[in-house]
PDB file of C-alpha atoms in Angstrom:
ATOM      1  CA  UNK A   1      -0.034  -0.098  -0.084  1.00  0.00           C
ATOM      2  CA  UNK A   2       1.393   3.251  -1.034  1.00  0.00           C
ATOM      3  CA  UNK A   3       0.519   6.737  -2.406  1.00  0.00           C
ATOM      4  CA  UNK A   4      -0.323   5.442  -5.830  1.00  0.00           C
ATOM      5  CA  UNK A   5      -2.932   3.200  -4.217  1.00  0.00           C
ATOM      6  CA  UNK A   6      -4.420   6.109  -2.499  1.00  0.00           C
ATOM      7  CA  UNK A   7      -4.491   8.272  -5.686  1.00  0.00           C
ATOM      8  CA  UNK A   8      -5.995   5.392  -7.625  1.00  0.00           C
ATOM      9  CA  UNK A   9      -8.750   4.755  -4.888  1.00  0.00           C
ATOM     10  CA  UNK A  10      -9.500   8.511  -4.864  1.00  0.00           C
ATOM     11  CA  UNK A  11      -9.910   8.528  -8.605  1.00  0.00           C
ATOM     12  CA  UNK A  12     -12.002   5.467  -8.672  1.00  0.00           C
ATOM     13  CA  UNK A  13     -14.313   5.890  -5.762  1.00  0.00           C
ATOM     14  CA  UNK A  14     -14.260   9.625  -5.042  1.00  0.00           C
ATOM     15  CA  UNK A  15     -13.855  11.363  -8.427  1.00  0.00           C
ATOM     16  CA  UNK A  16     -16.820  13.629  -8.056  1.00  0.00           C
ATOM     17  CA  UNK A  17     -15.796  14.776  -4.536  1.00  0.00           C
ATOM     18  CA  UNK A  18     -12.057  14.362  -4.714  1.00  0.00           C
ATOM     19  CA  UNK A  19     -11.286  17.947  -3.404  1.00  0.00           C
ATOM     20  CA  UNK A  20     -13.424  17.630  -0.358  1.00  0.00           C
ATOM     21  CA  UNK A  21     -12.407  14.077   0.371  1.00  0.00           C
ATOM     22  CA  UNK A  22      -8.624  15.100   0.134  1.00  0.00           C
ATOM     23  CA  UNK A  23      -9.558  18.109   2.465  1.00  0.00           C
ATOM     24  CA  UNK A  24     -11.358  15.829   5.081  1.00  0.00           C
ATOM     25  CA  UNK A  25      -8.328  13.482   4.879  1.00  0.00           C
ATOM     26  CA  UNK A  26      -5.834  16.298   5.518  1.00  0.00           C
ATOM     27  CA  UNK A  27      -7.843  17.607   8.405  1.00  0.00           C
ATOM     28  CA  UNK A  28      -7.772  14.239   9.878  1.00  0.00           C
ATOM     29  CA  UNK A  29      -4.076  14.081   9.504  1.00  0.00           C
ATOM     30  CA  UNK A  30      -4.341  11.397   6.740  1.00  0.00           C
ATOM     31  CA  UNK A  31      -3.077  11.304   3.172  1.00  0.00           C
ATOM     32  CA  UNK A  32      -0.787   9.457   0.723  1.00  0.00           C
ATOM     33  CA  UNK A  33       2.133   9.539   3.266  1.00  0.00           C
ATOM     34  CA  UNK A  34      -0.082   7.438   5.577  1.00  0.00           C
ATOM     35  CA  UNK A  35      -1.397   5.155   2.979  1.00  0.00           C
ATOM     36  CA  UNK A  36      -2.478   2.271   4.934  1.00  0.00           C
ATOM     37  CA  UNK A  37      -4.711   4.160   7.478  1.00  0.00           C
ATOM     38  CA  UNK A  38      -5.966   6.396   4.556  1.00  0.00           C
ATOM     39  CA  UNK A  39      -7.016   3.476   2.456  1.00  0.00           C
ATOM     40  CA  UNK A  40      -8.815   2.072   5.430  1.00  0.00           C
ATOM     41  CA  UNK A  41     -10.841   5.259   5.769  1.00  0.00           C
ATOM     42  CA  UNK A  42     -11.654   5.257   2.108  1.00  0.00           C
ATOM     43  CA  UNK A  43     -12.729   1.612   2.218  1.00  0.00           C
ATOM     44  CA  UNK A  44     -15.027   1.909   5.279  1.00  0.00           C
ATOM     45  CA  UNK A  45     -16.482   5.080   3.813  1.00  0.00           C
ATOM     46  CA  UNK A  46     -17.406   3.016   0.674  1.00  0.00           C
ATOM     47  CA  UNK A  47     -17.477   5.934  -1.746  1.00  0.00           C
ATOM     48  CA  UNK A  48     -19.571   8.253   0.609  1.00  0.00           C
ATOM     49  CA  UNK A  49     -17.672  11.577   0.972  1.00  0.00           C
ATOM     50  CA  UNK A  50     -20.001  12.585   4.002  1.00  0.00           C
ATOM     51  CA  UNK A  51     -19.363   9.259   5.728  1.00  0.00           C
ATOM     52  CA  UNK A  52     -15.598   9.707   5.250  1.00  0.00           C
ATOM     53  CA  UNK A  53     -15.803  12.972   6.973  1.00  0.00           C
ATOM     54  CA  UNK A  54     -17.551  11.229   9.932  1.00  0.00           C
ATOM     55  CA  UNK A  55     -14.994   8.372  10.253  1.00  0.00           C
ATOM     56  CA  UNK A  56     -11.638  10.076   9.291  1.00  0.00           C
ATOM     57  CA  UNK A  57     -11.084  10.891  12.905  1.00  0.00           C
ATOM     58  CA  UNK A  58     -11.455   7.387  14.190  1.00  0.00           C
ATOM     59  CA  UNK A  59      -8.809   5.788  15.942  1.00  0.00           C
ATOM     60  CA  UNK A  60      -6.500   4.217  13.149  1.00  0.00           C
ATOM     61  CA  UNK A  61      -6.744   0.789  14.622  1.00  0.00           C
ATOM     62  CA  UNK A  62     -10.467   0.922  14.537  1.00  0.00           C
ATOM     63  CA  UNK A  63     -10.308   2.113  10.774  1.00  0.00           C
ATOM     64  CA  UNK A  64      -7.948  -0.882   9.920  1.00  0.00           C
ATOM     65  CA  UNK A  65      -9.958  -3.424  11.861  1.00  0.00           C
ATOM     66  CA  UNK A  66     -13.214  -2.415   9.990  1.00  0.00           C
ATOM     67  CA  UNK A  67     -11.417  -2.263   6.576  1.00  0.00           C
ATOM     68  CA  UNK A  68      -8.832  -5.089   6.615  1.00  0.00           C
ATOM     69  CA  UNK A  69     -10.272  -7.519   9.138  1.00  0.00           C
ATOM     70  CA  UNK A  70     -13.866  -7.594   8.478  1.00  0.00           C
ATOM     71  CA  UNK A  71     -14.685 -11.184   9.025  1.00  0.00           C
ATOM     72  CA  UNK A  72     -12.795 -11.225  12.209  1.00  0.00           C
ATOM     73  CA  UNK A  73     -14.489  -8.180  13.376  1.00  0.00           C
ATOM     74  CA  UNK A  74     -17.763  -9.929  13.091  1.00  0.00           C
ATOM     75  CA  UNK A  75     -16.757 -12.865  15.142  1.00  0.00           C
ATOM     76  CA  UNK A  76     -18.870 -13.413  18.297  1.00  0.00           C
ATOM     77  CA  UNK A  77     -17.309 -16.269  20.067  1.00  0.00           C
ATOM     78  CA  UNK A  78     -18.471 -17.317  23.590  1.00  0.00           C
ATOM     79  CA  UNK A  79     -15.752 -16.538  26.157  1.00  0.00           C
ATOM     80  CA  UNK A  80     -13.429 -19.515  26.639  1.00  0.00           C
ATOM     81  CA  UNK A  81     -13.700 -20.771  23.113  1.00  0.00           C
ATOM     82  CA  UNK A  82     -10.558 -22.473  22.382  1.00  0.00           C
ATOM     83  CA  UNK A  83      -8.096 -21.173  19.641  1.00  0.00           C
ATOM     84  CA  UNK A  84      -8.359 -23.091  16.435  1.00  0.00           C
ATOM     85  CA  UNK A  85      -5.428 -22.543  13.875  1.00  0.00           C
ATOM     86  CA  UNK A  86      -7.436 -23.778  11.021  1.00  0.00           C
ATOM     87  CA  UNK A  87     -10.360 -21.165  11.503  1.00  0.00           C
ATOM     88  CA  UNK A  88      -7.882 -18.457  12.175  1.00  0.00           C
ATOM     89  CA  UNK A  89      -6.105 -19.195   8.751  1.00  0.00           C
ATOM     90  CA  UNK A  90      -9.361 -19.423   6.889  1.00  0.00           C
ATOM     91  CA  UNK A  91     -10.772 -16.047   8.214  1.00  0.00           C
ATOM     92  CA  UNK A  92      -7.445 -14.449   7.601  1.00  0.00           C
ATOM     93  CA  UNK A  93      -7.416 -15.684   4.173  1.00  0.00           C
ATOM     94  CA  UNK A  94     -10.882 -14.496   3.568  1.00  0.00           C
ATOM     95  CA  UNK A  95     -10.218 -11.070   4.977  1.00  0.00           C
ATOM     96  CA  UNK A  96      -7.069 -10.823   2.783  1.00  0.00           C
ATOM     97  CA  UNK A  97      -8.873 -11.843  -0.324  1.00  0.00           C
ATOM     98  CA  UNK A  98     -11.672  -9.426   0.237  1.00  0.00           C
ATOM     99  CA  UNK A  99      -9.257  -6.482   0.894  1.00  0.00           C
ATOM    100  CA  UNK A 100      -7.310  -7.271  -2.241  1.00  0.00           C
ATOM    101  CA  UNK A 101     -10.398  -7.485  -4.280  1.00  0.00           C
ATOM    102  CA  UNK A 102     -11.508  -4.020  -3.070  1.00  0.00           C
ATOM    103  CA  UNK A 103      -8.001  -2.463  -3.600  1.00  0.00           C
ATOM    104  CA  UNK A 104      -7.628  -3.969  -6.976  1.00  0.00           C
ATOM    105  CA  UNK A 105     -10.923  -3.047  -8.616  1.00  0.00           C
ATOM    106  CA  UNK A 106     -10.398  -0.826 -11.612  1.00  0.00           C
ATOM    107  CA  UNK A 107     -11.826   2.710 -12.359  1.00  0.00           C
ATOM    108  CA  UNK A 108     -14.675   1.391 -14.454  1.00  0.00           C
ATOM    109  CA  UNK A 109     -16.105  -0.761 -11.497  1.00  0.00           C
ATOM    110  CA  UNK A 110     -18.041   1.732  -9.329  1.00  0.00           C
ATOM    111  CA  UNK A 111     -19.801  -1.078  -7.444  1.00  0.00           C
ATOM    112  CA  UNK A 112     -18.429  -1.898  -3.933  1.00  0.00           C
ATOM    113  CA  UNK A 113     -18.395  -5.699  -3.616  1.00  0.00           C
ATOM    114  CA  UNK A 114     -17.569  -5.365   0.100  1.00  0.00           C
ATOM    115  CA  UNK A 115     -20.326  -2.981   0.963  1.00  0.00           C
ATOM    116  CA  UNK A 116     -21.882  -5.699   3.227  1.00  0.00           C
ATOM    117  CA  UNK A 117     -18.792  -5.168   5.168  1.00  0.00           C
ATOM    118  CA  UNK A 118     -19.800  -1.906   6.759  1.00  0.00           C
ATOM    119  CA  UNK A 119     -18.580  -1.485  10.362  1.00  0.00           C
ATOM    120  CA  UNK A 120     -20.698  -3.059  12.921  1.00  0.00           C
ATOM    121  CA  UNK A 121     -20.167  -0.381  15.595  1.00  0.00           C
ATOM    122  CA  UNK A 122     -19.275   3.364  15.426  1.00  0.00           C
ATOM    123  CA  UNK A 123     -15.896   3.276  17.385  1.00  0.00           C
ATOM    124  CA  UNK A 124     -15.748   7.151  17.684  1.00  0.00           C
ATOM    125  CA  UNK A 125     -12.497   8.591  18.890  1.00  0.00           C
ATOM    126  CA  UNK A 126     -12.202   8.738  22.777  1.00  0.00           C
ATOM    127  CA  UNK A 127     -13.031  12.065  24.272  1.00  0.00           C
TER     128      UNK A 127
END
């Protein structure tokens, strides 16, 4: 993930609102120099500039969890559930594949195949 990826996603998903999106990212201290967190914010916002302005101030860990670890973030295991390496590997592969699909979409594909991966909670920054 690098500045070129950020630029490509901005052109692909935020072309109409690019100036406003770049301003929102800059106000949150994000941008191409912080590619991983910026891409996470862009993915979670799913092309919605207003939503991006709302979430740009989230804790970077929350952004990355909601963007990169979607399947993991939806796990609701009872306390004391034993660790299972096979399950861990399967879910990790699913998350990685979903993120790569999103990141690799071309500019002609305006759909968001991971839109069902919207965050389950609003982890607003701590006050």
